[in-house]
Amino acid sequence: LKSGRNHHNANMGAIADIATGFPGYTSQIPQAVTPVAETLRLNGYNTAAFGKWHETAAWEASVSGPFDRRPLRQGFDEFYGFLGGETNQWAPALYHGNTPVEPPHDPNYHFMTDMTDKTIAWIKQQHAITPDKPFFVYFAPGAMHAPHHVPESYIRHFKGKFDQGWDAMRQNTLNKQIALGVVPQGTKLPPKPQGIKDWNTLSEQEKKLFARQAEVFAGFLEMADYEISRVIKTVDEIGESDNTLVIYIAGDNGTSAEGTMDGLYNENTFFNGVKESVPQMSKVMDKWGSAQTYPHMAAGWAIAFDAPYTWAKQTASDFGGTKVGMVVKWPKGISSKGEVREQFSHVIDIAPTILEAAHLPQPTIINGVKQIPMDGTSLNYSFDDKTAKEHHSTQYFEIMGNRAIYHEGWYARVLHRAPWSYTPANTLENDVWELYDTKNDFSLSTNLADKYPEKLGELKTLFISEAKKNHVLPLDDRTAERFVPSIAGRPDIMAGRKSMSVSEGMIGMSENTFIDVKNRSSVITADIVVGKNKANGIVIVQGGRFGGWTLYVKEGLPAFDYNFVGLEHTTIKSKKPLKAGKNTLRYEFAYDGGGRGKGGMGTLFVNGEKVAQNRIEHTTAAIFSLDDMTDVGIDLGTPVVESVGAGEKSRFNGRIPNVTVEVK
């Protein structure tokens, strides 16, 4: 999007969380692929990014850097948002520039509104100071990515709107698309994927739960649209609407089906292989979308909302996983109004479009580094000529084995793996290719592979040619394995570490930049100093409400709490209060072994004396949290223990000179 290059050419064939050592998949954006923001900045623009980033390699997201792939070194003067792929909208893992920011612990706080307020303030302030200087804003909400967090006031607008179910919704959506003229007459609705149940076969409990999930999703979408409209109105208010190019892209690479067949009240369970049942989720249905949940919806809705296509996000070989709506507004630059364009285009066309609109050439050298030429093609040619010949005529697609090639209206593809499955449908060698005529089959409903085998052969050869040219090979269809750095073959700054010492004031350490205590025995030793008042607060915490652990003191009593993916709490607590002055807390965990996510015995010591012991039946196998960090002396995210809380409420009222975490 921001570089104009194919994702493998930017080393982003895999996002940071599942990067590998293969060229094209390292998730380390090279200096030879400078984003359009830097070109604009160097040519006199003020530049700012707000919201989601997810372009910093996971092992680089610490105070040790490097910071080359952070927003402030990717062309932006200002950044306010989150570095990861998603964040809790009620308690986000925030950064202002390179500095972690504690979100307000206000029950009415929501990041979507906060990031909009910050965007509006920045636009107005820079325009007030330098009204003749152009500006570039990258506004990237967490919507509509999980978790689906939204105030109930938005959710209630959609009460009962999805009771018809996903099958009827899918057909009704296509009918409306045809009536609006955004989909051609005669477009067929392909069968939905195997595994997605027919709505009329569901139980009443399932229907009620799933309908609520969609109501929350729709409410989140309405909130996002409202906040985006506030940004657009700000451009109106400063008098720059006519000569401002607005590119609005609606979608998360197609709607996500990662919520599995039933949805998730806590998305962390999915990453740890823990199954949530419909009865379990129904108990928290009324809280769905609130701060007490970290939710995702059932995959049936993703398929419905990606109509008229078959598949969803992650399925790079189906337009349901890649094709989203885009609106371009530029009153002074586009004379056509309210029209649809049908020329093939790709996300890599956006950067060259911006440069052409700004009358800037594509740079060959930036900051002394020779640039890889942009792969995209400007869309400006189509703005005022709906019949113009297509400029972007060839494009490959690939994500974890799902792959395809578009060429002059023809489309060949492989459906290698479903987005809700870790297991491919076939081996890479035995994958079956399909062929479609996109000019006459908008929804990819009719496979022509048997009818035109020669054309399919040409396209398969073309895919290999494009794959070689763009660093796509070797194909790598591993899934869960790639979450483990040593298996994936990417850097791990904690590799080989057996201990790590931290102290008060150290906050915002992600799981990739903190020693890994999962699936092994460990010892946490904390040297603390207690004042005259009763000790209270967090000593050290990792994770939060939806999974994690913490060593803390409550009303003078030291304790350890293990939160297993938000479903099960185990507390190990002393009955004897701490004395004033220096104290040493030690927590030992003896892991059962025998695989990942097993149990073990936890024991708490105070000044060498054993004070409490309890068994922890289940432990987290893969990840504590996607956005709750490790903090010393305070919990900046959501609380592991509700009674201890987060923010200032959780701040330790003594001193913490040292905490050492050891693994065995």
XYZ file of C-alpha atoms in Angstrom:
664
model
C 0.000 0.000 0.000
C 2.608 2.551 1.035
C 5.530 1.345 -1.060
C 3.979 0.549 -4.438
C 5.895 -2.735 -4.507
C 4.696 -6.319 -4.420
C 4.730 -7.577 -0.854
C 7.561 -10.076 -1.350
C 9.710 -7.335 -2.929
C 9.294 -5.425 0.320
C 10.212 -8.594 2.310
C 6.604 -8.670 3.539
C 5.561 -11.988 2.035
C 4.978 -12.832 5.692
C 3.854 -10.442 8.408
C 6.188 -9.908 11.349
C 4.589 -12.572 13.561
C 5.257 -15.366 11.058
C 8.362 -14.089 9.272
C 10.992 -16.571 8.085
C 14.600 -16.396 6.943
C 13.762 -16.683 3.245
C 14.289 -13.597 1.048
C 10.896 -12.018 0.536
C 9.594 -13.274 3.877
C 11.818 -11.621 6.515
C 9.315 -8.821 7.358
C 12.255 -6.396 7.354
C 11.407 -3.660 4.864
C 14.643 -2.781 3.014
C 15.852 0.784 2.565
C 15.618 0.178 -1.185
C 11.827 0.076 -0.742
C 11.102 3.534 0.640
C 7.398 4.291 1.193
C 5.596 7.101 -0.556
C 5.375 9.084 2.703
C 9.142 9.672 2.687
C 9.057 10.915 -0.904
C 6.299 13.338 0.003
C 8.109 14.435 3.184
C 11.300 15.148 1.268
C 9.264 17.205 -1.192
C 7.744 19.558 1.342
C 4.782 17.665 2.833
C 3.883 17.370 6.493
C 3.256 13.656 7.090
C 1.468 11.747 9.846
C 0.271 8.208 10.528
C -2.488 7.260 12.961
C -3.739 3.833 14.055
C -2.440 0.441 12.993
C 1.159 -0.081 11.875
C 2.114 -3.803 11.885
C 5.230 -3.280 9.778
C 7.911 -3.506 12.452
C 9.621 -6.878 12.728
C 8.516 -8.458 16.016
C 12.048 -8.774 17.412
C 12.718 -5.079 16.657
C 9.782 -3.770 18.734
C 11.749 -2.809 21.840
C 13.779 0.134 23.119
C 16.829 -1.577 21.621
C 15.435 -1.186 18.099
C 16.564 -0.834 15.400
C 13.937 1.802 14.596
C 14.290 1.760 10.793
C 10.899 0.101 10.335
C 9.058 2.316 12.807
C 6.782 5.059 11.432
C 9.160 7.932 12.188
C 11.767 6.340 9.906
C 9.263 5.273 7.272
C 8.433 8.781 6.130
C 6.200 10.082 8.915
C 6.855 13.154 11.069
C 4.116 12.107 13.507
C 2.758 8.755 14.696
C 0.055 7.897 17.199
C -1.149 4.324 17.243
C -0.177 0.708 17.854
C 2.723 -1.260 16.395
C 1.151 -4.738 16.249
C -1.436 -6.347 14.031
C -4.328 -5.601 16.373
C -5.023 -4.003 19.714
C -7.636 -3.824 22.427
C -9.750 -0.812 21.474
C -10.664 -0.195 25.122
C -7.063 -0.448 26.381
C -4.691 -0.172 23.403
C -0.945 -0.758 23.408
C -0.275 2.841 22.381
C 2.784 4.633 21.037
C 3.307 8.318 20.378
C 6.279 8.334 18.070
C 8.610 5.762 19.610
C 7.374 6.232 23.171
C 4.829 3.928 24.861
C 1.772 5.818 26.105
C -0.552 4.762 28.896
C -4.147 4.838 27.637
C -6.677 6.684 29.823
C -8.357 4.283 32.255
C -11.732 5.833 31.509
C -14.755 3.539 31.028
C -15.857 5.717 28.098
C -12.447 5.644 26.357
C -12.236 4.055 22.900
C -9.153 4.127 20.682
C -11.119 4.773 17.481
C -12.357 8.088 18.865
C -8.969 8.890 20.409
C -7.018 8.362 17.173
C -9.564 10.477 15.309
C -9.239 13.293 17.830
C -5.449 13.165 17.477
C -5.714 13.169 13.666
C -8.043 16.165 13.643
C -5.837 18.103 16.049
C -2.739 17.406 13.926
C -4.419 18.431 10.663
C -5.688 21.682 12.154
C -2.478 22.575 13.961
C -0.063 22.015 11.099
C -2.435 23.857 8.753
C -2.723 26.803 11.172
C 1.069 27.133 11.362
C 1.853 26.476 7.675
C -1.393 26.892 5.660
C 0.449 26.798 2.326
C 2.246 23.534 3.099
C 0.578 20.329 1.821
C -0.023 17.402 4.145
C -0.308 13.617 3.880
C -2.272 11.587 6.443
C -2.280 7.791 6.718
C -5.387 6.979 8.784
C -5.509 3.250 9.591
C -8.160 2.238 12.151
C -8.049 -1.074 14.002
C -11.476 -1.618 12.444
C -12.551 -3.959 11.022
C -9.842 -6.216 12.378
C -10.491 -8.199 15.549
C -11.087 -7.585 18.383
C -14.535 -6.216 17.576
C -14.828 -3.612 20.321
C -17.567 -0.988 20.170
C -19.910 0.883 22.537
C -23.345 -0.640 22.998
C -24.905 2.555 21.594
C -23.686 1.504 18.134
C -24.530 -2.179 18.544
C -28.190 -1.542 19.344
C -28.674 0.087 15.912
C -28.394 -3.396 14.403
C -30.552 -5.365 16.815
C -32.345 -8.076 14.830
C -30.784 -7.048 11.502
C -28.925 -10.351 11.145
C -31.586 -12.747 12.368
C -32.067 -13.788 8.740
C -28.696 -15.573 8.916
C -25.623 -15.650 6.727
C -27.118 -17.611 3.816
C -29.929 -15.108 3.232
C -27.526 -12.217 3.906
C -25.141 -13.514 1.262
C -27.844 -13.700 -1.416
C -29.402 -10.378 -0.404
C -26.007 -8.705 -0.573
C -25.456 -9.878 -4.146
C -28.941 -8.711 -5.139
C -28.242 -5.265 -3.705
C -24.809 -5.073 -5.357
C -26.393 -5.788 -8.727
C -29.113 -3.200 -8.116
C -26.487 -0.593 -7.193
C -24.518 -1.326 -10.344
C -21.282 -2.295 -8.575
C -21.646 -5.922 -9.678
C -22.661 -6.926 -13.240
C -26.095 -8.288 -14.061
C -26.100 -12.089 -14.211
C -23.399 -12.557 -11.560
C -23.817 -15.967 -9.918
C -23.366 -16.765 -6.250
C -20.835 -19.620 -5.925
C -21.440 -22.300 -3.289
C -20.033 -21.381 0.119
C -17.034 -23.393 1.386
C -17.417 -26.793 2.969
C -17.503 -26.466 6.735
C -19.766 -23.409 6.803
C -23.071 -24.737 8.117
C -26.429 -23.889 6.562
C -28.114 -21.318 8.798
C -31.357 -23.302 8.924
C -29.533 -26.265 10.503
C -28.292 -24.262 13.509
C -29.775 -24.471 16.994
C -31.659 -21.479 18.397
C -28.795 -20.855 20.812
C -26.304 -20.773 17.929
C -28.489 -18.435 15.878
C -28.895 -16.035 18.784
C -25.161 -15.993 19.562
C -24.064 -15.655 15.933
C -26.564 -12.868 15.232
C -25.189 -10.934 18.200
C -21.646 -11.350 16.830
C -22.703 -9.775 13.537
C -24.521 -6.943 15.312
C -21.285 -6.088 17.139
C -19.281 -6.246 13.905
C -21.772 -3.945 12.174
C -21.717 -1.526 15.100
C -17.918 -1.384 14.944
C -18.140 -0.665 11.217
C -20.636 2.150 11.753
C -18.394 3.660 14.409
C -15.397 3.499 12.059
C -17.362 5.195 9.267
C -18.524 7.922 11.650
C -15.009 8.646 12.896
C -13.636 8.661 9.333
C -16.336 11.186 8.401
C -15.038 13.461 11.172
C -11.594 13.458 9.521
C -13.114 14.266 6.121
C -15.149 17.112 7.667
C -11.962 18.521 9.177
C -10.464 18.835 5.705
C -13.682 20.676 4.728
C -13.339 23.009 7.727
C -9.802 24.100 6.829
C -10.926 24.806 3.274
C -8.826 22.144 1.548
C -11.485 19.698 0.329
C -11.356 20.594 -3.358
C -7.655 19.956 -3.747
C -7.283 17.029 -1.349
C -7.065 13.518 -2.769
C -8.945 11.106 -0.486
C -8.450 7.377 -1.046
C -10.828 5.334 1.105
C -10.180 1.575 1.138
C -12.832 -0.424 3.016
C -11.597 -3.791 4.158
C -9.244 -6.034 6.090
C -8.081 -7.968 3.002
C -11.604 -9.315 2.833
C -13.493 -10.076 6.022
C -11.642 -12.370 8.423
C -12.772 -15.967 8.996
C -10.218 -16.565 11.753
C -13.031 -16.608 14.317
C -13.537 -20.313 13.457
C -16.990 -21.840 13.010
C -18.523 -20.526 16.231
C -16.730 -17.252 16.869
C -14.555 -16.428 19.879
C -15.231 -14.391 22.987
C -11.435 -14.313 23.524
C -9.387 -14.511 20.345
C -6.328 -15.623 22.335
C -7.914 -19.049 22.772
C -7.595 -19.677 19.025
C -3.839 -19.031 19.022
C -3.400 -21.400 21.943
C -5.505 -24.242 20.572
C -8.214 -23.881 23.223
C -11.774 -24.555 22.114
C -14.583 -22.216 23.210
C -18.048 -23.763 23.230
C -21.307 -22.124 22.177
C -22.780 -22.538 25.705
C -19.671 -20.882 27.188
C -19.855 -17.951 24.787
C -23.605 -17.578 25.206
C -23.049 -16.760 28.879
C -21.117 -13.602 27.899
C -23.197 -12.806 24.806
C -24.653 -9.620 26.314
C -21.115 -8.374 26.982
C -19.937 -9.143 23.421
C -17.935 -6.175 22.134
C -17.333 -4.738 25.612
C -14.041 -4.453 27.487
C -14.836 -7.805 29.129
C -14.446 -9.588 25.785
C -11.798 -9.821 23.056
C -14.127 -11.119 20.356
C -14.219 -12.425 16.834
C -17.238 -13.632 14.869
C -18.117 -16.985 13.294
C -16.600 -17.693 9.877
C -20.050 -17.912 8.266
C -20.368 -14.135 8.571
C -16.994 -13.580 6.919
C -18.152 -15.594 3.924
C -21.444 -13.679 3.825
C -19.770 -10.276 4.082
C -17.335 -11.225 1.294
C -20.190 -11.933 -1.140
C -20.352 -12.511 -4.022
C -17.106 -14.451 -3.603
C -16.500 -17.833 -1.987
C -13.665 -17.279 0.456
C -12.278 -14.742 2.939
C -9.124 -13.141 4.315
C -5.918 -15.273 4.142
C -7.252 -16.863 0.943
C -5.040 -14.887 -1.410
C -6.242 -16.974 -4.346
C -9.879 -15.868 -4.100
C -11.107 -12.305 -4.575
C -13.050 -12.753 -1.320
C -9.664 -12.653 0.399
C -8.149 -9.784 -1.577
C -10.791 -7.617 -3.217
C -12.348 -4.731 -1.285
C -14.244 -1.571 -2.102
C -12.341 1.662 -2.780
C -13.630 5.203 -3.244
C -11.522 8.047 -4.639
C -12.536 11.676 -4.057
C -10.653 14.644 -5.534
C -12.995 17.442 -6.695
C -10.259 19.541 -8.311
C -8.542 16.596 -9.963
C -11.427 14.357 -11.086
C -14.310 15.681 -13.155
C -16.240 12.384 -13.133
C -18.605 11.921 -10.188
C -20.280 8.845 -8.713
C -19.028 6.418 -11.354
C -17.710 2.855 -11.145
C -14.359 1.800 -12.629
C -13.807 -1.780 -13.734
C -10.149 -1.775 -14.800
C -8.092 -4.272 -12.811
C -6.125 -2.554 -10.058
C -4.094 -3.655 -7.070
C -3.091 -2.169 -3.736
C 0.415 -1.518 -5.117
C -1.153 1.027 -7.504
C -1.940 3.469 -4.677
C 1.576 4.857 -4.098
C 2.224 5.672 -7.786
C -1.264 7.197 -7.965
C -0.397 9.563 -5.105
C 2.918 10.556 -6.680
C 1.318 11.296 -10.052
C -1.401 13.366 -8.411
C 1.301 15.328 -6.559
C 3.268 15.820 -9.822
C 6.251 13.963 -8.397
C 8.333 11.398 -10.296
C 8.961 7.971 -8.827
C 12.327 8.348 -7.083
C 15.382 6.349 -8.138
C 17.572 7.251 -5.144
C 16.379 8.231 -1.662
C 18.758 9.178 1.155
C 21.618 7.768 -0.899
C 20.002 4.360 -1.440
C 19.132 3.164 -4.944
C 15.456 2.237 -5.026
C 13.773 -0.896 -6.359
C 11.346 0.402 -9.016
C 7.667 0.448 -8.046
C 5.663 -2.534 -9.290
C 2.354 -0.658 -9.242
C 0.735 1.440 -11.943
C -0.914 4.805 -11.342
C -4.716 4.746 -11.481
C -5.007 8.378 -12.593
C -5.513 7.332 -16.217
C -8.897 5.842 -15.277
C -10.267 8.736 -13.237
C -11.919 10.550 -16.131
C -12.089 7.727 -18.677
C -14.151 4.713 -17.682
C -13.339 3.013 -21.012
C -9.559 3.489 -20.815
C -7.500 0.393 -21.510
C -6.365 -1.407 -18.365
C -2.780 -0.498 -17.391
C -2.251 -3.151 -14.697
C -2.634 -6.348 -16.708
C -0.593 -8.930 -14.752
C -0.560 -9.607 -11.006
C 0.409 -12.584 -8.858
C -1.012 -13.395 -5.392
C 0.468 -15.569 -2.612
C 0.020 -16.083 1.125
C 1.173 -19.327 2.822
C 0.553 -21.493 -0.237
C -2.717 -19.935 -1.412
C -1.646 -18.509 -4.758
C -2.980 -17.157 -8.043
C -2.128 -15.167 -11.163
C -4.188 -12.572 -13.033
C -3.360 -11.801 -16.669
C -5.469 -9.790 -19.123
C -8.788 -10.913 -17.661
C -7.851 -14.541 -17.027
C -7.330 -15.820 -13.501
C -5.638 -19.092 -12.476
C -5.537 -20.092 -8.837
C -4.918 -22.723 -6.159
C -7.045 -23.061 -3.026
C -4.396 -24.581 -0.791
C -5.669 -23.964 2.751
C -8.849 -22.701 4.405
C -8.359 -19.626 6.641
C -9.753 -21.423 9.698
C -7.444 -24.408 9.307
C -3.768 -24.933 10.126
C -3.698 -27.927 7.762
C -3.528 -27.577 3.950
C -6.072 -29.355 1.775
C -3.238 -30.775 -0.317
C 0.538 -30.803 -0.673
C 2.080 -27.974 -2.684
C 3.132 -30.497 -5.337
C -0.357 -31.969 -5.694
C -2.389 -28.756 -5.607
C -5.129 -28.510 -8.231
C -5.228 -25.344 -10.350
C -8.459 -23.682 -11.445
C -9.124 -21.211 -14.278
C -11.610 -18.347 -14.517
C -12.596 -15.689 -17.058
C -13.009 -12.588 -14.873
C -14.403 -10.456 -17.688
C -17.459 -12.693 -17.930
C -17.488 -14.311 -14.484
C -17.288 -11.598 -11.831
C -17.671 -13.921 -8.828
C -15.317 -16.712 -10.002
C -18.190 -19.168 -10.110
C -17.276 -21.302 -13.146
C -13.995 -23.224 -13.306
C -12.797 -23.442 -16.943
C -9.643 -25.494 -16.309
C -10.883 -28.531 -18.239
C -12.213 -26.414 -21.104
C -9.040 -24.367 -21.653
C -6.067 -26.485 -20.477
C -3.589 -24.611 -22.689
C -4.582 -21.247 -21.248
C -4.239 -22.698 -17.742
C -0.770 -23.990 -18.630
C 0.276 -20.541 -19.851
C -0.863 -18.932 -16.625
C 0.846 -21.526 -14.417
C 4.098 -20.813 -16.257
C 3.511 -17.086 -15.850
C 2.964 -17.532 -12.110
C 6.346 -19.248 -11.726
C 7.994 -16.476 -13.750
C 6.423 -13.770 -11.557
C 7.210 -15.753 -8.417
C 10.904 -15.989 -9.326
C 11.054 -12.293 -10.182
C 9.380 -11.203 -6.907
C 11.144 -13.477 -4.357
C 8.047 -15.638 -3.779
C 9.995 -18.909 -4.034
C 10.416 -21.184 -2.210
C 6.726 -21.502 -1.368
C 6.255 -21.972 2.357
C 2.868 -23.217 3.574
C 3.772 -23.708 7.243
C 1.323 -22.089 9.661
C 1.569 -22.646 13.434
C 5.251 -23.579 13.168
C 6.064 -20.075 11.944
C 5.015 -18.540 15.251
C 8.169 -20.124 16.767
C 11.275 -18.103 15.763
C 13.701 -21.033 15.935
C 11.526 -23.099 13.592
C 10.628 -20.223 11.275
C 14.282 -19.255 10.929
C 13.968 -15.589 11.938
C 15.949 -13.630 14.528
C 15.042 -14.045 18.180
C 16.762 -11.614 20.549
C 15.926 -13.927 23.455
C 17.359 -17.040 21.801
C 19.479 -19.017 24.247
C 18.728 -16.685 27.153
C 18.213 -18.445 30.479
C 17.626 -15.348 32.589
C 16.627 -11.704 32.325
C 16.793 -8.965 34.950
C 14.443 -5.974 34.895
C 13.456 -3.209 37.290
C 10.849 -0.539 38.007
C 10.128 1.790 35.121
C 10.606 -0.892 32.465
C 7.301 -1.153 30.591
C 5.813 -2.164 27.250
C 7.955 -5.249 26.588
C 6.287 -7.486 24.003
C 6.471 -11.278 24.135
C 9.045 -11.273 21.360
C 11.322 -9.032 23.426
C 10.921 -10.747 26.804
C 12.239 -14.084 28.011
C 9.825 -16.916 27.202
C 8.475 -18.651 30.321
C 5.977 -20.863 28.485
C 6.173 -24.670 28.430
C 9.052 -24.875 30.918
C 9.965 -24.517 34.560
C 10.842 -21.040 35.757
C 11.825 -18.920 38.764
C 10.916 -15.258 39.348
C 12.917 -13.487 42.051
C 11.932 -9.938 43.006
C 13.823 -7.645 45.346
C 11.380 -5.036 46.622
C 11.367 -2.281 49.228
C 8.184 -1.747 51.234
C 7.375 1.574 52.917
C 5.553 2.221 56.177
C 2.129 1.792 54.577
C 0.824 -1.593 53.472
C 2.413 -2.737 50.208
C 0.125 -2.675 47.182
C 0.445 -3.072 43.455
C 2.083 -4.937 40.594
C 5.633 -6.185 40.943
C 5.765 -7.669 37.437
C 3.045 -8.587 34.947
C 2.910 -10.245 31.545
C -0.303 -10.254 29.508
C -3.671 -9.151 30.823
C -7.363 -9.907 31.191
C -7.374 -12.444 28.354
C -4.298 -14.376 29.382
C -1.137 -13.812 31.412
C 0.452 -13.878 34.854
C 1.506 -11.470 37.574
C 3.477 -11.293 40.805
C 1.827 -8.632 42.979
C 0.975 -7.454 46.488
C -2.559 -6.764 47.719
C -3.175 -5.207 51.149
C 0.324 -6.225 52.180
C -0.087 -9.859 51.098
C 2.183 -11.071 48.261
C 0.617 -13.315 45.614
C 1.067 -14.856 42.187
C -1.836 -15.229 39.756
C -1.932 -17.281 36.547
C -4.670 -16.353 34.086
C -5.192 -19.163 31.574
C -6.600 -17.488 28.399
C -9.241 -15.674 30.437
C -11.020 -18.937 31.277
C -9.282 -20.103 34.448
C -7.478 -18.262 37.281
C -5.080 -19.844 39.763
C -3.951 -17.732 42.726
C -1.059 -18.566 45.044
C -1.231 -16.142 47.970
C 0.566 -15.638 51.279
C -1.466 -15.195 54.462
C 1.352 -13.252 56.137
C 1.800 -9.525 55.311
C 5.165 -8.179 54.206
C 7.298 -6.297 56.699
C 8.515 -2.768 55.995
C 11.905 -2.481 54.358
C 13.660 -4.912 52.004
C 11.895 -8.141 51.004
C 12.640 -10.855 48.476
C 9.740 -12.568 46.727
C 10.426 -15.763 44.833
C 7.981 -17.700 42.709
C 8.972 -21.144 41.452
C 7.067 -23.056 38.810
C 7.801 -26.753 38.278
C 6.465 -27.690 34.836
C 5.015 -31.177 34.330
C 6.535 -31.531 30.868
C 5.212 -33.911 28.254
C 4.356 -31.297 25.649
C 3.039 -27.760 25.305
C 0.408 -26.142 27.517
C 0.701 -28.678 30.344
C 0.317 -27.941 34.055
C 2.665 -27.726 37.000
C 3.162 -26.722 40.617
C 3.572 -23.102 41.667
C 5.259 -22.185 44.958
C 5.659 -18.751 46.545
C 8.504 -17.841 48.922
C 8.994 -14.666 50.985
C 12.511 -13.974 52.271
C 13.360 -17.646 51.756
C 10.309 -18.990 53.573
C 7.722 -21.042 51.700
C 4.391 -19.263 52.228
C 1.970 -20.708 49.626
C 1.625 -23.412 46.999
C -0.994 -24.376 44.429
C -1.262 -26.459 41.318
C -1.822 -24.792 37.932
C -3.687 -27.318 35.788
C -3.358 -25.598 32.389
C -0.765 -23.184 31.041
C -0.581 -21.059 27.908
C 0.978 -22.953 25.020
C 1.757 -20.290 22.434
C 0.977 -16.669 23.277
C -0.232 -14.793 26.363
C -1.523 -11.764 24.526
C -1.337 -10.050 21.167
C -1.162 -6.588 22.702
C -0.827 -6.719 26.509
C 2.842 -6.298 27.356
C 5.239 -7.023 30.222
C 5.495 -4.189 32.748
C 7.401 -3.795 36.011
C 5.779 -1.886 38.871
C 2.534 -1.168 37.024
C 0.062 -2.835 34.649
C -0.463 -0.508 31.680
C -2.861 -2.725 29.756
C -5.833 -4.768 30.877
C -5.497 -6.334 34.356
C -4.488 -9.945 34.886
C -6.246 -9.652 38.259
C -9.348 -7.467 38.259
C -9.087 -6.559 41.948
C -5.553 -5.216 41.448
C -6.625 -3.270 38.374
C -4.518 -1.464 35.787
C -2.944 1.962 35.352
C -2.279 4.119 38.406
C -4.481 1.875 40.525
C -2.006 -0.950 39.977
C 1.207 1.023 40.523
C 3.424 -0.493 43.231
C 3.710 1.860 46.193
C 7.228 0.784 47.121
C 10.438 0.301 45.141
C 11.515 -2.538 42.844
C 15.314 -2.481 42.397
C 15.423 -5.813 40.584
C 13.326 -8.681 39.228
C 15.097 -11.674 37.709
C 13.215 -14.181 35.572
C 14.982 -17.515 35.005
C 13.907 -20.440 32.818
C 15.008 -24.045 32.886
